[in-house]
Short mmCIF file of N, CA and C in Angstrom, two decimals:
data_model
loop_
_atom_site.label_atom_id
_atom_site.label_comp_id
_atom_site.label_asym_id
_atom_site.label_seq_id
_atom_site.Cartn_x
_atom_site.Cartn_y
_atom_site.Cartn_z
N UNK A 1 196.47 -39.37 132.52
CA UNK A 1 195.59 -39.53 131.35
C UNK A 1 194.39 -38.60 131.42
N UNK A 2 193.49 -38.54 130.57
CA UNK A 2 192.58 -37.70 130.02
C UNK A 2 191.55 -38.37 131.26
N UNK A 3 190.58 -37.62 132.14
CA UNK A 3 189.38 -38.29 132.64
C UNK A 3 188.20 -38.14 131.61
N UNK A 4 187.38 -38.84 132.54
CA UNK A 4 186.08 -39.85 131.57
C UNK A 4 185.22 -38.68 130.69
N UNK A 5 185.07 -37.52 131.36
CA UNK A 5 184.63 -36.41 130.68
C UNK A 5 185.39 -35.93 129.48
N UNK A 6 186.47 -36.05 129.59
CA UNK A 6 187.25 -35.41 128.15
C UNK A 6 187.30 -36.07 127.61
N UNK A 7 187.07 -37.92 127.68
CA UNK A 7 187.28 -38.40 126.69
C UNK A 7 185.79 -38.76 125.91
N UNK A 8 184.92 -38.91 126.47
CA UNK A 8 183.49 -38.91 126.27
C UNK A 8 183.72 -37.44 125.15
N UNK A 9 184.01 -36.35 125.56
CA UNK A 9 183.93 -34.85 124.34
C UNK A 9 184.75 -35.36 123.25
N UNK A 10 185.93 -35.67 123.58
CA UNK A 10 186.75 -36.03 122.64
C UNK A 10 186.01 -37.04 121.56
N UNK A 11 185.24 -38.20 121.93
CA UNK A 11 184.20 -39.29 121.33
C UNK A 11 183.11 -38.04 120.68
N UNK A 12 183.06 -37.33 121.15
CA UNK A 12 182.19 -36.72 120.14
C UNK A 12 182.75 -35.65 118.79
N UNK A 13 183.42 -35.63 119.46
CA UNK A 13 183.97 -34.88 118.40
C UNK A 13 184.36 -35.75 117.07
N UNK A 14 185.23 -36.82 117.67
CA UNK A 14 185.55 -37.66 116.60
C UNK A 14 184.31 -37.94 115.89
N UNK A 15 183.27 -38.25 116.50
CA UNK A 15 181.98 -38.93 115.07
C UNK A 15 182.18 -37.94 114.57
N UNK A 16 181.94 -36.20 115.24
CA UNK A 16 181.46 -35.30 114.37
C UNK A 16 182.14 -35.23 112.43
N UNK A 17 183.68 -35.46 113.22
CA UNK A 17 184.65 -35.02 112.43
C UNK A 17 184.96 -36.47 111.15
N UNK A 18 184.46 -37.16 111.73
CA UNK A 18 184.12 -38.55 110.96
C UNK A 18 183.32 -38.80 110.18
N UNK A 19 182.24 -38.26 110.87
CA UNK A 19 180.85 -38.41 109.79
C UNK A 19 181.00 -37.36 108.82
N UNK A 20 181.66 -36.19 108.78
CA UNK A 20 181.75 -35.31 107.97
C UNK A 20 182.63 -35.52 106.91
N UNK A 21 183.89 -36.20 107.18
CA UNK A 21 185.40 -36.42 106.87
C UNK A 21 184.42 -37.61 105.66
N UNK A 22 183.57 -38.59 106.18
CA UNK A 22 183.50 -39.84 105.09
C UNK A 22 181.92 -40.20 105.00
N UNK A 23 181.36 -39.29 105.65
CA UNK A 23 179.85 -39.19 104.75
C UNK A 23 179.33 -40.82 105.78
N UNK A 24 179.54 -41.30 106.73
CA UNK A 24 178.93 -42.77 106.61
C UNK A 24 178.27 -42.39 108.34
N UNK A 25 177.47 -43.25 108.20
CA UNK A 25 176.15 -43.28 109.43
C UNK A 25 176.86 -43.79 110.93
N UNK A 26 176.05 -43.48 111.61
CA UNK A 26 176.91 -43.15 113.55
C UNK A 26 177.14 -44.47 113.82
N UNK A 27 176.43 -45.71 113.53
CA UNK A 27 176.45 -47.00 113.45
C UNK A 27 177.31 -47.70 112.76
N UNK A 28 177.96 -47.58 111.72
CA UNK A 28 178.53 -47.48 110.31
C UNK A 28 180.14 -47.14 111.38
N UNK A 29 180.40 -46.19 112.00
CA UNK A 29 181.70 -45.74 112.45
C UNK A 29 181.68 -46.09 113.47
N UNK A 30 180.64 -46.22 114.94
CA UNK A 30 180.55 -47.23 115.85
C UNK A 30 181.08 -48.71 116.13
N UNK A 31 180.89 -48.86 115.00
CA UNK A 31 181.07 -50.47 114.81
C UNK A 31 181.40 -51.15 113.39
N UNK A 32 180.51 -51.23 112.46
CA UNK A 32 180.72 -51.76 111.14
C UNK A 32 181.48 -51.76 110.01
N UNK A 33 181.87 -50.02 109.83
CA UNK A 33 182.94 -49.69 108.96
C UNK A 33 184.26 -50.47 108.77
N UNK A 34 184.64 -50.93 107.52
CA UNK A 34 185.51 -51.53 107.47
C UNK A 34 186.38 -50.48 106.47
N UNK A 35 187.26 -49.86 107.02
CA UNK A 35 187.98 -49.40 105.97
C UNK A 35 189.30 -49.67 105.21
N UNK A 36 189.74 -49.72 103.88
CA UNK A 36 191.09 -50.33 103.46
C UNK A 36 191.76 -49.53 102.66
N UNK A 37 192.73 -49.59 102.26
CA UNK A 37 193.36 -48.96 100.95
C UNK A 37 194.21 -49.63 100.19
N UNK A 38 194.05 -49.75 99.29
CA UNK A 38 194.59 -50.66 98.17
C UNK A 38 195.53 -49.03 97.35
N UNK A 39 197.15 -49.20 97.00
CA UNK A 39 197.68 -48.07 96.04
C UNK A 39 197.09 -46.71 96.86
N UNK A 40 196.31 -45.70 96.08
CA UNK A 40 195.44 -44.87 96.18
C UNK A 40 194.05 -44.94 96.59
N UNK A 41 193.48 -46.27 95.83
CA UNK A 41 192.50 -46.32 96.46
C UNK A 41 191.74 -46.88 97.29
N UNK A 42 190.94 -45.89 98.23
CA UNK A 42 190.03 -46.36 99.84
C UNK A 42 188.62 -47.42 99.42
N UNK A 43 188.65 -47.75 100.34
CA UNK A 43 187.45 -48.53 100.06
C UNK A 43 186.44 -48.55 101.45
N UNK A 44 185.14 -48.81 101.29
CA UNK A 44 184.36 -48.75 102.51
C UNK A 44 183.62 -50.09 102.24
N UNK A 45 183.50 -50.83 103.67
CA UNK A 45 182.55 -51.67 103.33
C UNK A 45 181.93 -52.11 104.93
N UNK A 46 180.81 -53.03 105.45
CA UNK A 46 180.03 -52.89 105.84
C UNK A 46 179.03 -51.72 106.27
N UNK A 47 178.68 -51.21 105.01
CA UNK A 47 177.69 -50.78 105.01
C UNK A 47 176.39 -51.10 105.87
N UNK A 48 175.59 -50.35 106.15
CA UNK A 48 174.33 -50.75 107.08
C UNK A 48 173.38 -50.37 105.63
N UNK A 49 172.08 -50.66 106.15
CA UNK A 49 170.50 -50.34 105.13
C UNK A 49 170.59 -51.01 104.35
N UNK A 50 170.91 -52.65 103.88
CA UNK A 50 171.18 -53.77 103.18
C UNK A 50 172.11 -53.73 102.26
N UNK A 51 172.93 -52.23 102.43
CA UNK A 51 173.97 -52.64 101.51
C UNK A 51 175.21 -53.19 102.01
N UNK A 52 175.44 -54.45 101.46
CA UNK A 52 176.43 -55.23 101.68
C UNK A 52 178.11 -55.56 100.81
N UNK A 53 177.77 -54.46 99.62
CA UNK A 53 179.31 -54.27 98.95
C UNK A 53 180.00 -53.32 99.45
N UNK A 54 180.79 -53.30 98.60
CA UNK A 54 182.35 -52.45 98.81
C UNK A 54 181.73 -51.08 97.83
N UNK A 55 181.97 -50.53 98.42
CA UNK A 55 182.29 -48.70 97.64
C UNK A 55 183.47 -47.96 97.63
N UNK A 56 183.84 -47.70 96.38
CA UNK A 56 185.00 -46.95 96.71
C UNK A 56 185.21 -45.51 97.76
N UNK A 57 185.39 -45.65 98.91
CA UNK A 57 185.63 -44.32 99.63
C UNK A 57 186.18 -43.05 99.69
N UNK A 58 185.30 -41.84 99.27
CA UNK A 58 185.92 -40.56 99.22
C UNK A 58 185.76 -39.91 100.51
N UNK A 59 187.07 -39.40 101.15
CA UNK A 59 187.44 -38.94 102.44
C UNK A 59 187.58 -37.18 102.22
N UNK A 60 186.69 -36.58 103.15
CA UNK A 60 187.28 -35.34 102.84
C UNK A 60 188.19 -34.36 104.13
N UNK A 61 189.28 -33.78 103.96
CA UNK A 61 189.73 -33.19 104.75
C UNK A 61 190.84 -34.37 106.12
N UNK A 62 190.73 -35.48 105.89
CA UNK A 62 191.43 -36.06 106.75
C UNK A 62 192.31 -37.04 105.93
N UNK A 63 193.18 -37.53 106.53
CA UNK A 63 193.85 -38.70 105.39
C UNK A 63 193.38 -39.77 105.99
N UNK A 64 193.81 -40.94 105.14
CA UNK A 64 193.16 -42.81 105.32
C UNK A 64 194.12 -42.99 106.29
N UNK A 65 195.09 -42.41 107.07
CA UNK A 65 195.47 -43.18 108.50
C UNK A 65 194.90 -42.54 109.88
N UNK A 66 194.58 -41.26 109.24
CA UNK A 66 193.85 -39.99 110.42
C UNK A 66 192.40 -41.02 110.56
N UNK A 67 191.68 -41.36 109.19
CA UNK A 67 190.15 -41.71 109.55
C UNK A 67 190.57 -43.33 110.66
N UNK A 68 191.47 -44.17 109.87
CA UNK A 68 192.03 -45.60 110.73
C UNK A 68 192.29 -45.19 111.76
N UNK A 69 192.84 -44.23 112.54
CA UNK A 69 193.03 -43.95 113.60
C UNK A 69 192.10 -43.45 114.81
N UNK A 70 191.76 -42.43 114.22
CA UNK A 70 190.17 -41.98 114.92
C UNK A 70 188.90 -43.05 115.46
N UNK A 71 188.88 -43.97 113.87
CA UNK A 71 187.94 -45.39 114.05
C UNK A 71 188.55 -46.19 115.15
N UNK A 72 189.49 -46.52 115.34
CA UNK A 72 190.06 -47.41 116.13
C UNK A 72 189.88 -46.86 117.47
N UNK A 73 190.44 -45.17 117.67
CA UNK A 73 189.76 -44.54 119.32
C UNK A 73 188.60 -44.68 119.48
N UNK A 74 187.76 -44.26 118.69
CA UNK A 74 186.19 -43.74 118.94
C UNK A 74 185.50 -45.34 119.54
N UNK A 75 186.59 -46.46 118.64
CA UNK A 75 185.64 -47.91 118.95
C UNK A 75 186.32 -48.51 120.32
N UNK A 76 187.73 -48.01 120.91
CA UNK A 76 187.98 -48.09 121.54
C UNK A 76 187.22 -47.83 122.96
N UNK A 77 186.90 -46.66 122.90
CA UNK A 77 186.42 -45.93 123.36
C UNK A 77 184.59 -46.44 123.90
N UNK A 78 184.11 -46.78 122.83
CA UNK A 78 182.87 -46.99 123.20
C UNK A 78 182.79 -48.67 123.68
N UNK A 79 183.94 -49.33 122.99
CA UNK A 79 183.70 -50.57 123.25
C UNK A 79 182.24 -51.51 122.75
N UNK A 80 182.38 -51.74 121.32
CA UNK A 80 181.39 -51.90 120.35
C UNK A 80 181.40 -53.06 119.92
N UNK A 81 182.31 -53.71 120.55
CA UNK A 81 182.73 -54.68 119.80
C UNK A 81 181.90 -56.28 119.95
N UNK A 82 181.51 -56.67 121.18
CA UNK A 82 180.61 -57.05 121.79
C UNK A 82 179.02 -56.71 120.90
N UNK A 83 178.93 -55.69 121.12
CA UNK A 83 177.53 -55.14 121.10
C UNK A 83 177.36 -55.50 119.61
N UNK A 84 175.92 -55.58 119.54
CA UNK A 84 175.12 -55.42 117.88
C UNK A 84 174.76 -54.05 117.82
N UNK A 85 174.44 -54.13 116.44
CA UNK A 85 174.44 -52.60 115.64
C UNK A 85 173.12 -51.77 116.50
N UNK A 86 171.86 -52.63 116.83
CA UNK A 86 170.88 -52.35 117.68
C UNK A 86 171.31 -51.87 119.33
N UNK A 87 172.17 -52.54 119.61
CA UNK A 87 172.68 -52.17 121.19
C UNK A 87 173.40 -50.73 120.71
N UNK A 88 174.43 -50.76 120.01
CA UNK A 88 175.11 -49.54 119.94
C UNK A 88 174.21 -48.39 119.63
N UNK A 89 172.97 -48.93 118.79
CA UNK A 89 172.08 -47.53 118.49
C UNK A 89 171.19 -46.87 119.80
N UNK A 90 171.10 -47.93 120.74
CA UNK A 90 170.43 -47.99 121.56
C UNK A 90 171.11 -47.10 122.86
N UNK A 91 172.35 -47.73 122.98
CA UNK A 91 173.19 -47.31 124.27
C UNK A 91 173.70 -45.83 123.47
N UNK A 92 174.08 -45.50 122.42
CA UNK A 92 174.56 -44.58 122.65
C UNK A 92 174.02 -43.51 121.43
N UNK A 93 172.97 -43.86 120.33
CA UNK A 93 172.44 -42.80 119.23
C UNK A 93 172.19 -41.32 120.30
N UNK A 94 171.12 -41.82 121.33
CA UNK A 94 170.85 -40.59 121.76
C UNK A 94 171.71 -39.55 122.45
N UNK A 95 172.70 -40.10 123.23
CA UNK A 95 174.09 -39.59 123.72
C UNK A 95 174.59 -38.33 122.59
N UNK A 96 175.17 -39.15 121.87
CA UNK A 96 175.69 -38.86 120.91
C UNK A 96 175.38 -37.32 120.16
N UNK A 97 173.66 -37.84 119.74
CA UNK A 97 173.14 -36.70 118.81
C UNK A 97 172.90 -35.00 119.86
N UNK A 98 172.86 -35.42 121.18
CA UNK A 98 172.61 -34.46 122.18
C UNK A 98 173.75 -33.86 122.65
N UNK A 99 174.79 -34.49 122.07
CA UNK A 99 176.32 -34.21 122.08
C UNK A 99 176.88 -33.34 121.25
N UNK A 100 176.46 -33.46 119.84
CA UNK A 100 176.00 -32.76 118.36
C UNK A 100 175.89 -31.29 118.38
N UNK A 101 174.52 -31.62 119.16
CA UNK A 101 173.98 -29.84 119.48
C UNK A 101 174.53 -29.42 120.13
N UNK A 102 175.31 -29.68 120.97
CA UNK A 102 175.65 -29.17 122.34
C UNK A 102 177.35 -28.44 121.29
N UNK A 103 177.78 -29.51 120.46
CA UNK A 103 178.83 -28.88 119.28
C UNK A 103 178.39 -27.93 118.14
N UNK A 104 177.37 -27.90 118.24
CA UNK A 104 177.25 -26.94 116.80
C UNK A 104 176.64 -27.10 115.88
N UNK A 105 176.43 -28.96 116.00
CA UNK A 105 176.04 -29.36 114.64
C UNK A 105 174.34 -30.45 115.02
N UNK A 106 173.99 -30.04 114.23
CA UNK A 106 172.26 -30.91 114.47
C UNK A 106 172.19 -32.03 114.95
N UNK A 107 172.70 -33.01 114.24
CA UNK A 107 172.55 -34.35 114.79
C UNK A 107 173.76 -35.06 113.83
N UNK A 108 173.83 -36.36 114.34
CA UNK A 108 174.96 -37.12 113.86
C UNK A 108 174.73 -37.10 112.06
N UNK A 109 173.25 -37.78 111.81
CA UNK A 109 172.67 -37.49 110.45
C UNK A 109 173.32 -35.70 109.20
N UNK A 110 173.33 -35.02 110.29
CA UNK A 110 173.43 -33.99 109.64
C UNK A 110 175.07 -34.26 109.03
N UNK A 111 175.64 -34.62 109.67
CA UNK A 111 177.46 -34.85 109.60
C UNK A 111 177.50 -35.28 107.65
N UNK A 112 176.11 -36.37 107.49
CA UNK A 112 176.06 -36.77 106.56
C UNK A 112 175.54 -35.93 105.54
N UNK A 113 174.94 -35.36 105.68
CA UNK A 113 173.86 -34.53 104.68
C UNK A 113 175.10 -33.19 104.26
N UNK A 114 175.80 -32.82 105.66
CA UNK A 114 176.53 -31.76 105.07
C UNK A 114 178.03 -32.52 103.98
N UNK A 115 178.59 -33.63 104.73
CA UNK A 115 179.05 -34.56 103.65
C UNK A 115 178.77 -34.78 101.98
N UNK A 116 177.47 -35.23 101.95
CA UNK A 116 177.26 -35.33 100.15
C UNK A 116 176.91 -33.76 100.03
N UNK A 117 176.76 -32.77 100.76
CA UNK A 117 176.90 -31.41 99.80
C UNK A 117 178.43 -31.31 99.36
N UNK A 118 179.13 -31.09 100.18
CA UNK A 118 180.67 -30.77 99.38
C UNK A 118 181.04 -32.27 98.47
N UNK A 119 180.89 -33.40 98.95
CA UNK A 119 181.07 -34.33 98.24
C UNK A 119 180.68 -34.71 96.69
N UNK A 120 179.04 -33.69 96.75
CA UNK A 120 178.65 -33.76 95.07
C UNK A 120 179.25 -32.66 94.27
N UNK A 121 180.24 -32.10 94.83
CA UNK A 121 180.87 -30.89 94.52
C UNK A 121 182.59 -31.93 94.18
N UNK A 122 183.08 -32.23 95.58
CA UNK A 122 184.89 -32.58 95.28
C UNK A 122 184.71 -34.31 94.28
N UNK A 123 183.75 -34.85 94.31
CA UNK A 123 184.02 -35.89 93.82
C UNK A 123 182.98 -36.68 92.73
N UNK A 124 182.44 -35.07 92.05
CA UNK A 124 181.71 -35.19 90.58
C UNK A 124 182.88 -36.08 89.70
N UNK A 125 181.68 -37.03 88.53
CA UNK A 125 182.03 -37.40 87.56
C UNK A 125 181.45 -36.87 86.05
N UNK A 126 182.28 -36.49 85.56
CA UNK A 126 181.43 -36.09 84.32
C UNK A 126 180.43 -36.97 83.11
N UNK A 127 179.45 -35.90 83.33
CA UNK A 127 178.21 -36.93 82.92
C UNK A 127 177.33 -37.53 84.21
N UNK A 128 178.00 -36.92 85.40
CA UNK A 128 176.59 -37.30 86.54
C UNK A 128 176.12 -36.65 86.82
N UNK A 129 175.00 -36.57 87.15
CA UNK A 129 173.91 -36.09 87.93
C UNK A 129 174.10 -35.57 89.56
N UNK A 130 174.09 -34.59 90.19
CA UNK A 130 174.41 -34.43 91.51
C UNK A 130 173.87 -35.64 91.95
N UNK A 131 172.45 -36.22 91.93
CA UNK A 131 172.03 -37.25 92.63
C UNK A 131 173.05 -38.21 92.39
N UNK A 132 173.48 -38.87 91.08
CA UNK A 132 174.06 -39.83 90.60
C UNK A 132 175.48 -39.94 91.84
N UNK A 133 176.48 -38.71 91.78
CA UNK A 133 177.22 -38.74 92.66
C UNK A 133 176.74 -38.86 94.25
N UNK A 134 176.04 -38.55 94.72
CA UNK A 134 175.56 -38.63 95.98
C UNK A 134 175.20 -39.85 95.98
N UNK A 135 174.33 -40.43 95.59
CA UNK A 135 173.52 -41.97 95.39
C UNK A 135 175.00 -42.71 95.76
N UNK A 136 176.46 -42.59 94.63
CA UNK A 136 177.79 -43.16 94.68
C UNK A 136 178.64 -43.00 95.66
N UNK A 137 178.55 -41.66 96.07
CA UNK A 137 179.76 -41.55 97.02
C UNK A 137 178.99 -41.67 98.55
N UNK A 138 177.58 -42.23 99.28
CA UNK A 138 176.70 -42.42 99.88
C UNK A 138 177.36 -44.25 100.34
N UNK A 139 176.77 -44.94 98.67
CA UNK A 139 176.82 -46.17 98.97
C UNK A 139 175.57 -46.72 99.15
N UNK A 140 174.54 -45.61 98.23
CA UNK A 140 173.20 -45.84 98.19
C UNK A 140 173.18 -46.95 97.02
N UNK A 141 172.02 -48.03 97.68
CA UNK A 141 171.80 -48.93 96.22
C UNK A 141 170.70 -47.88 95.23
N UNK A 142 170.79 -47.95 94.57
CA UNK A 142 170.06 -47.21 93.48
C UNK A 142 168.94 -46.60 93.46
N UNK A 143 168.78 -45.81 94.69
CA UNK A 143 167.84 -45.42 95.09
C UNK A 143 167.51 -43.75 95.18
N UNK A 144 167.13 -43.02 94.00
CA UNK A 144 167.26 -42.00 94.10
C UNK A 144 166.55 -40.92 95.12
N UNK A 145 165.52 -41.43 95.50
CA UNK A 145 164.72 -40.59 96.93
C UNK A 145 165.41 -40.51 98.17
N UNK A 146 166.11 -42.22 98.36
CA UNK A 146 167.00 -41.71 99.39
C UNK A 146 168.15 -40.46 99.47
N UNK A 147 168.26 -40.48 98.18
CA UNK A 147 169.98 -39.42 97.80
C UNK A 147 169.33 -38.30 97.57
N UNK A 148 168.21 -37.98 97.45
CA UNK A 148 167.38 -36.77 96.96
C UNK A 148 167.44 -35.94 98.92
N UNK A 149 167.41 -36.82 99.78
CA UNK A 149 166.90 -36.53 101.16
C UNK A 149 168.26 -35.55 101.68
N UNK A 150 168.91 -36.12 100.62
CA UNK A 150 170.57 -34.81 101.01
C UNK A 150 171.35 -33.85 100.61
N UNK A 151 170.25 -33.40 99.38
CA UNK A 151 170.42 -32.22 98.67
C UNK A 151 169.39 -31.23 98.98
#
């Protein structure tokens, strides 16, 4: 099998490619994410930052058994299951984001920010607003300053 070092890179990679693939926070794929598919369409739900509904989920670049699959290693992997959303941010945010740079990419946050750029691009509705789509495909409650922070 893989030793503890490759799989620790491998764990990073996956957020990277996760957080980018579905736009959702290091905590959010750590632990909380619930993802489903109904027909065609994905759905996301435990959301973190008090949002507590369902959003419909736009995935980019991976399919809904690649992201189920990845989620299931990465949580495997960290063993989250136990832990609260505070322990996981705790034991492993900083890991993680120092893991980031060390890949290429800023921080776990950024995974997201570069997310709703192509996202207000592949999964416009006509008649929205870039914010409007970002705010939607985010899973922001109606909060346009937050969705403003990713354009």
């Amino acid at each position: 099998g893989r030793n503890q070092n490759e799989e620790q890179v491998r764990a990073y990679r996956i957020v990277a490619m996760l957080g980018l693939a579905t736009g959702r926070r290091f905590t959010e794929l750590l632990k909380t994410l619930e993802i489903s598919k109904r027909g065609k369409k994905v759905t996301f739900k435990g959301l973190l930052k008090g949002n507590d509904k369902e959003i419909e989920g736009h995935i980019i670049s991976l399919s809904y058994k690649e992201v189920k699959a990845f989620l299931g290693e990465l949580r495997a992997f960290a063993q989250t299951e136990e832990l609260s959303e505070q322990e996981v941010n705790a034991k492993y945010a900083k890991v993680f984001n120092n893991a980031m740079k060390r890949l290429g990419v800023t921080n776990v946050k950024a995974t997201r920010q570069n997310y709703s750029v192509a996202g207000s691009k592949l999964f416009h509705r006509e008649g929205e607003t870039i914010e409007d789509t970002i705010t939607r495909i985010l899973g922001h409650k109606e909060n346009l300053t937050s969705s403003l922070n990713y354009t």
